[in-house]
Short mmCIF file of C-alpha atoms and ligand atoms in Angstrom, two decimals:
data_model
loop_
_atom_site.label_atom_id
_atom_site.label_comp_id
_atom_site.label_asym_id
_atom_site.label_seq_id
_atom_site.Cartn_x
_atom_site.Cartn_y
_atom_site.Cartn_z
CA MET A 254 9.59 -10.84 -26.04
CA LYS A 255 9.68 -12.40 -22.91
CA VAL A 256 7.53 -10.81 -19.97
CA LEU A 257 7.73 -12.66 -16.54
CA VAL A 258 5.51 -12.72 -13.61
CA ALA A 259 7.40 -12.30 -10.28
CA THR A 260 5.42 -12.19 -7.38
CA GLN A 261 6.45 -13.18 -3.78
CA LYS A 262 2.45 -12.91 -2.42
CA PRO A 263 0.92 -14.78 -5.89
CA PHE A 264 -2.19 -13.12 -7.53
CA ALA A 265 -5.92 -14.77 -7.66
CA PRO A 266 -5.04 -17.66 -10.40
CA VAL A 267 -7.96 -16.03 -12.83
CA ALA A 268 -5.61 -12.80 -12.47
CA VAL A 269 -2.45 -14.70 -13.74
CA LYS A 270 -4.51 -16.69 -16.47
CA GLY A 271 -5.93 -13.24 -17.71
CA ILE A 272 -2.15 -11.81 -17.76
CA GLU A 273 -0.91 -15.17 -19.45
CA GLU A 274 -3.94 -14.48 -22.40
CA ILE A 275 -3.04 -10.53 -22.75
CA VAL A 276 1.18 -11.70 -23.04
CA LYS A 277 0.45 -14.62 -25.51
CA LYS A 278 -2.52 -12.91 -27.76
CA ALA A 279 0.74 -10.17 -28.01
CA GLY A 280 2.51 -12.56 -29.60
CA TYR A 281 5.06 -12.81 -26.20
CA GLU A 282 6.41 -15.71 -24.14
CA PHE A 283 4.90 -15.78 -21.06
CA ALA A 284 6.64 -16.81 -17.77
CA LEU A 285 5.70 -17.20 -13.88
CA LEU A 286 7.96 -17.50 -10.71
CA GLU A 287 5.68 -17.04 -7.50
CA LYS A 288 6.08 -17.44 -3.52
CA TYR A 289 9.85 -17.70 -4.58
CA ALA A 290 11.77 -17.89 -1.32
CA GLU A 291 14.96 -16.91 -2.09
CA LYS A 292 16.28 -14.15 -4.16
CA ALA A 293 18.82 -16.66 -6.17
CA GLU A 294 15.76 -17.33 -7.90
CA LEU A 295 14.10 -14.53 -8.82
CA LEU A 296 17.77 -13.50 -10.20
CA GLU A 297 17.90 -17.08 -12.33
CA ALA A 298 14.37 -15.90 -13.61
CA VAL A 299 15.14 -12.44 -14.76
CA LYS A 300 18.30 -13.84 -16.89
CA ASP A 301 16.89 -13.85 -20.39
CA VAL A 302 13.40 -11.03 -19.89
CA ASN A 303 12.10 -8.50 -21.34
CA ALA A 304 9.14 -7.44 -18.71
CA ILE A 305 8.45 -8.00 -15.58
CA ILE A 306 5.27 -7.71 -13.57
CA ILE A 307 5.76 -7.51 -9.51
CA ARG A 308 4.05 -6.73 -6.71
CA SER A 309 5.77 -5.79 -3.63
CA ASP A 310 9.18 -7.81 -4.85
CA LYS A 311 12.61 -5.85 -4.39
CA ILE A 312 13.85 -4.98 -7.63
CA ASP A 313 17.30 -3.57 -6.66
CA GLU A 314 20.61 -2.99 -8.39
CA GLU A 315 21.10 -6.68 -8.52
CA VAL A 316 18.29 -7.75 -10.40
CA PHE A 317 19.37 -5.06 -13.03
CA GLU A 318 22.44 -6.44 -13.43
CA HIS A 319 21.18 -10.34 -13.97
CA ALA A 320 18.54 -9.07 -16.72
CA PRO A 321 20.33 -7.36 -19.65
CA GLU A 322 17.54 -7.73 -21.40
CA LEU A 323 15.26 -6.04 -19.35
CA LYS A 324 13.18 -3.03 -20.58
CA ILE A 325 10.28 -2.47 -18.53
CA VAL A 326 9.40 -3.61 -15.03
CA VAL A 327 5.50 -2.83 -13.96
CA ARG A 328 4.57 -2.76 -10.25
CA ALA A 329 0.91 -4.25 -10.99
CA GLY A 330 0.04 -1.51 -7.57
CA ALA A 331 0.35 2.17 -6.31
CA GLY A 332 3.53 2.10 -4.29
CA PHE A 333 7.18 1.63 -6.09
CA ASP A 334 9.59 2.35 -2.71
CA ASN A 335 10.31 -1.77 -3.74
CA VAL A 336 11.66 -0.62 -6.86
CA ASP A 337 15.43 0.63 -7.15
CA LEU A 338 14.60 3.59 -9.41
CA ALA A 339 17.89 5.19 -9.99
CA ALA A 340 19.43 1.82 -10.56
CA ALA A 341 16.41 1.59 -13.21
CA THR A 342 17.39 4.51 -14.91
CA LYS A 343 21.19 3.64 -15.16
CA HIS A 344 20.27 0.15 -16.54
CA GLY A 345 17.92 1.84 -19.12
CA VAL A 346 14.80 0.45 -17.83
CA VAL A 347 11.20 1.91 -17.54
CA VAL A 348 9.24 1.31 -14.66
CA MET A 349 5.33 1.89 -14.29
CA ASN A 350 2.73 1.28 -11.55
CA THR A 351 -0.72 0.68 -12.19
CA PRO A 352 -2.48 3.40 -9.85
CA GLY A 353 -5.72 2.77 -8.91
CA GLN A 354 -6.42 -0.67 -10.13
CA ASN A 355 -6.40 -1.80 -6.47
CA SER A 356 -7.45 0.82 -4.46
CA ASN A 357 -10.99 0.14 -3.55
CA ALA A 358 -10.00 -3.45 -1.93
CA VAL A 359 -7.43 -1.46 0.42
CA ALA A 360 -10.11 1.15 1.06
CA GLU A 361 -12.19 -2.07 2.01
CA LEU A 362 -9.51 -3.46 4.11
CA VAL A 363 -9.59 0.04 6.46
CA PHE A 364 -13.21 -0.36 7.23
CA GLY A 365 -12.95 -4.41 8.34
CA MET A 366 -10.32 -3.89 10.79
CA LEU A 367 -11.80 -0.53 12.17
CA LEU A 368 -15.45 -2.73 12.31
CA TYR A 369 -13.36 -5.24 13.96
CA THR A 370 -11.68 -2.89 16.51
CA VAL A 371 -14.49 -1.02 17.23
CA ARG A 372 -16.84 -3.72 17.99
CA ASN A 373 -13.97 -5.68 20.03
CA ARG A 374 -12.62 -7.72 18.10
CA PHE A 375 -16.61 -9.73 18.14
CA ASN A 376 -16.01 -10.81 22.14
CA GLY A 377 -19.59 -10.24 23.16
CA LYS A 378 -18.60 -6.91 24.58
CA ALA A 379 -20.33 -3.59 23.81
CA GLY A 380 -18.54 -1.65 21.00
CA THR A 381 -18.79 1.56 19.18
CA GLU A 382 -20.11 2.59 16.03
CA LEU A 383 -18.51 4.61 13.10
CA MET A 384 -21.46 6.71 12.64
CA GLY A 385 -21.16 10.22 13.14
CA LYS A 386 -17.54 9.87 14.53
CA LYS A 387 -14.71 12.10 12.66
CA LEU A 388 -12.45 10.21 10.15
CA GLY A 389 -9.47 11.75 9.08
CA LEU A 390 -7.41 10.99 5.76
CA LEU A 391 -3.58 11.62 5.54
CA ALA A 392 -3.45 12.25 2.07
CA PHE A 393 -6.27 12.00 -0.49
CA GLY A 394 -5.03 10.01 -3.22
CA ASN A 395 -7.52 6.61 -4.69
CA VAL A 396 -7.42 4.85 -1.94
CA PRO A 397 -8.20 7.74 0.41
CA GLN A 398 -10.74 9.17 -2.28
CA ASN A 399 -12.69 5.41 -1.58
CA VAL A 400 -12.15 5.55 1.83
CA ALA A 401 -13.67 8.71 1.79
CA ARG A 402 -16.98 7.28 -0.13
CA ILE A 403 -17.59 4.50 1.71
CA ALA A 404 -17.03 6.19 4.98
CA LYS A 405 -19.52 8.83 3.74
CA GLY A 406 -22.00 5.69 3.35
CA LEU A 407 -21.49 4.56 7.29
CA GLY A 408 -22.67 8.10 8.05
CA MET A 409 -18.72 9.42 9.04
CA GLU A 410 -17.39 13.54 8.98
CA VAL A 411 -14.56 13.07 6.75
CA CYS A 412 -11.56 15.10 6.78
CA ALA A 413 -8.20 14.93 4.77
CA PHE A 414 -4.40 16.37 4.36
CA ASP A 415 -2.83 16.28 1.55
CA GLY A 416 0.19 18.81 0.09
CA TYR A 417 -0.40 17.58 -3.51
CA ILE A 418 -3.44 17.51 -4.41
CA PRO A 419 -5.70 20.71 -5.55
CA ALA A 420 -8.26 22.14 -3.62
CA GLU A 421 -11.57 21.38 -5.90
CA VAL A 422 -10.80 17.45 -5.58
CA PHE A 423 -11.72 17.53 -2.27
CA THR A 424 -14.61 19.70 -2.94
CA GLN A 425 -15.66 17.33 -4.92
CA HIS A 426 -15.43 14.74 -2.83
CA GLY A 427 -17.04 16.16 -0.15
CA VAL A 428 -14.11 16.09 1.80
CA LYS A 429 -12.76 19.42 4.81
CA GLN A 430 -9.33 19.90 3.34
CA VAL A 431 -6.95 20.25 6.61
CA ASN A 432 -4.21 22.49 6.30
CA THR A 433 -1.33 20.36 7.96
CA PRO A 434 -1.02 16.83 9.36
CA ALA A 435 -1.52 17.64 13.09
CA GLU A 436 -4.50 19.26 12.42
CA LEU A 437 -5.97 16.04 11.34
CA PHE A 438 -4.25 13.85 14.42
CA LYS A 439 -5.83 16.65 16.78
CA GLU A 440 -9.10 16.58 15.44
CA CYS A 441 -10.18 12.99 14.15
CA ASP A 442 -11.32 10.02 16.08
CA VAL A 443 -10.07 8.02 13.35
CA VAL A 444 -6.77 8.48 11.09
CA SER A 445 -6.44 6.29 7.93
CA LEU A 446 -2.99 6.37 6.35
CA HIS A 447 -2.43 6.67 3.10
CA ILE A 448 0.92 8.54 2.46
CA PRO A 449 3.73 6.52 0.52
CA SER A 450 7.38 5.92 1.27
CA THR A 451 9.76 8.46 0.96
CA PRO A 452 12.41 10.13 2.48
CA GLU A 453 10.34 13.13 3.44
CA THR A 454 7.37 10.47 5.27
CA ARG A 455 9.57 7.92 6.46
CA ARG A 456 9.05 7.90 10.34
CA SER A 457 6.88 10.45 10.45
CA ILE A 458 3.80 9.20 11.97
CA ASN A 459 5.41 10.39 15.32
CA LYS A 460 4.75 10.00 19.44
CA GLU A 461 3.55 14.16 19.19
CA LEU A 462 1.11 13.31 16.32
CA LEU A 463 -0.05 10.12 18.56
CA LEU A 464 -0.63 11.97 22.09
CA SER A 465 -2.80 15.18 20.39
CA MET A 466 -5.53 12.57 19.22
CA PRO A 467 -9.06 12.77 21.01
CA LYS A 468 -9.87 10.18 23.35
CA GLY A 469 -10.17 7.09 22.03
CA GLY A 470 -7.96 7.74 18.89
CA ILE A 471 -7.51 4.85 16.63
CA VAL A 472 -4.59 4.79 13.61
CA VAL A 473 -5.26 2.64 11.11
CA ASN A 474 -2.02 2.04 8.22
CA THR A 475 -2.79 0.47 5.23
CA ALA A 476 0.48 2.16 3.77
CA ARG A 477 3.69 1.27 4.47
CA GLN A 478 5.54 0.19 7.87
CA ASP A 479 8.34 2.61 7.52
CA ILE A 480 6.32 5.43 7.64
CA ILE A 481 5.28 5.28 11.44
CA ASP A 482 7.84 5.94 14.62
CA GLU A 483 7.67 2.33 15.74
CA ASP A 484 9.05 3.31 19.34
CA GLY A 485 7.31 6.53 19.69
CA LEU A 486 3.87 5.07 18.24
CA ILE A 487 4.87 2.12 21.48
CA GLU A 488 5.79 4.92 23.55
CA ALA A 489 2.39 6.63 22.88
CA LEU A 490 0.09 3.57 22.91
CA LEU A 491 1.56 2.71 26.49
CA GLU A 492 1.01 6.43 27.81
CA ARG A 493 -2.61 6.82 26.37
CA THR A 494 -3.91 3.28 26.89
CA ASP A 495 -7.29 4.78 25.32
CA LEU A 496 -5.40 4.80 21.79
CA ARG A 497 -5.07 1.94 19.09
CA TYR A 498 -3.62 1.12 16.26
CA VAL A 499 -4.57 -1.35 13.49
CA SER A 500 -2.11 -2.12 10.96
CA ASP A 501 -1.97 -3.73 7.55
CA LEU A 502 1.61 -4.45 8.28
CA MET A 503 3.02 -5.91 11.23
CA LEU A 504 5.13 -4.20 13.49
CA GLU A 505 9.42 -4.57 12.98
CA LYS A 506 9.46 -5.01 17.10
CA HIS A 507 8.51 -7.93 18.98
CA ASP A 508 9.50 -7.05 22.52
CA GLU A 509 7.64 -7.05 25.65
CA ALA A 510 6.05 -3.89 24.97
CA VAL A 511 4.52 -4.55 21.98
CA ASP A 512 2.92 -7.43 24.40
CA LYS A 513 1.83 -5.15 26.85
CA LEU A 514 -0.64 -3.04 24.04
CA GLY A 515 -2.70 -6.61 24.23
CA ASP A 516 -5.91 -5.92 22.16
CA ARG A 517 -4.74 -2.32 21.35
CA TYR A 518 -2.82 -3.10 18.77
CA PHE A 519 -4.02 -5.45 15.82
CA ALA A 520 -1.89 -6.46 12.39
CA THR A 521 -3.02 -8.80 9.43
CA PRO A 522 -0.29 -11.67 9.38
CA LYS A 523 0.22 -10.22 5.85
CA LYS A 524 -0.49 -7.10 4.27
CA MET A 525 -3.83 -7.83 2.11
CA GLY A 526 -5.25 -4.72 1.49
CA ALA A 527 -4.98 -5.56 -2.29
CA GLN A 528 -5.41 -9.12 -1.99
CA THR A 529 -8.65 -9.50 -3.71
CA ALA A 530 -9.32 -11.38 -7.08
CA GLU A 531 -10.66 -8.13 -8.04
CA ALA A 532 -7.65 -5.83 -6.83
CA ASN A 533 -5.06 -8.90 -8.85
CA ILE A 534 -7.44 -8.92 -11.93
CA ASN A 535 -6.88 -4.64 -12.47
CA ALA A 536 -3.76 -4.22 -11.45
CA GLY A 537 -2.23 -7.86 -13.02
CA LEU A 538 -3.97 -6.85 -16.31
CA ALA A 539 -3.66 -2.87 -16.19
CA ALA A 540 0.41 -4.30 -16.00
CA ALA A 541 -0.07 -6.79 -18.89
CA ASN A 542 -1.72 -4.16 -21.12
CA GLN A 543 1.40 -1.60 -20.12
CA ILE A 544 4.27 -3.34 -21.00
CA VAL A 545 1.78 -4.67 -24.32
CA GLY A 546 1.43 -0.92 -25.28
CA PHE A 547 5.19 -0.16 -24.04
CA PHE A 548 6.53 -1.96 -26.89
CA LYS A 549 4.03 -1.77 -29.43
CA ASP A 550 3.60 1.76 -29.34
CA GLY A 551 5.62 2.92 -26.92
CA ILE A 552 3.25 4.21 -24.59
CA THR A 553 4.93 5.60 -21.49
CA LYS A 554 1.96 6.94 -19.32
CA PHE A 555 2.39 5.47 -16.19
CA GLN A 556 6.18 5.28 -16.38
CA VAL A 557 7.52 6.75 -12.87
CA ASN A 558 11.24 6.71 -13.16
CA LYS A 559 10.92 9.57 -15.84
C1 3PG B 799 0.25 -1.48 -3.49
O1 3PG B 799 1.17 -0.37 -3.16
O2 3PG B 799 -0.35 -1.17 -4.31
C2 3PG B 799 -0.24 -1.81 -2.20
O3 3PG B 799 0.10 -1.45 -0.96
C3 3PG B 799 -0.68 -3.48 -2.25
O4 3PG B 799 0.71 -4.45 -2.71
P1 3PG B 799 1.07 -5.62 -3.35
O5 3PG B 799 0.37 -5.92 -4.46
O6 3PG B 799 2.12 -6.14 -2.61
O7 3PG B 799 -0.62 -6.45 -2.32
#
């Protein structure tokens, strides 16, 4: 049995070591492909493997065609929009994720970026505080539940919208449930996005929602880039010069309009929400254990292409 870790954005070395130990202890062969620049390198590396651990790496039909021995792909992380699930199912490959394992890291980055923003990038000018401000969470899964916990520590008022989560979960976390995304944007000083990228959510964060925000509104995106209607976002920010957009994902556009946003738009140079040693260890080791559990005991608990 051969297990490949294929990550364009590498895990922390301590996590790679932990994965290797789990794989070898199970009696399997371990292979590592990090920072690959060309898809051809991935296609070559998968040709004799039975399992792959990935992050945001794109696994499409071509990858499955080049991996005749492949039985399982584990996305060490939450979002699996980078894996072609239909192609996986067609090729008889089980796909899993590791929900919750990197969520605190992403939640902490929300506040790293928020504090940087409300304190004017630490430029010395008087900024504002988060205490007493109203935070809206769009979705209420693992990451936003951690965001809510931290926000409460900062004295923020927290509300959330999620059409898939039972009402008692909001109550358990002391978070006010709102009925629509529109309500969230209209009511909240800060809206933090946590929806996955699906056909329904793509480009759903639009100009109308942004323009409905209170004065000084801030949108934080640690989810996915394609949930944003970029043209609508840029137009809204140009029309309302009090609004700000901070993101763990760079806008695809780099034109004059984006330049005009100046300090009201900030993005990390690389998606780094889950890029902590702790998150890499949690997600990477969970992925390795899920592979061993799948081969040894047929456990498919976190399968996402059932
Ligand atoms: C996730 O879906 O788990 C996060 O977006 C992290 O993605 P990454 O592993 O590519 O950093």
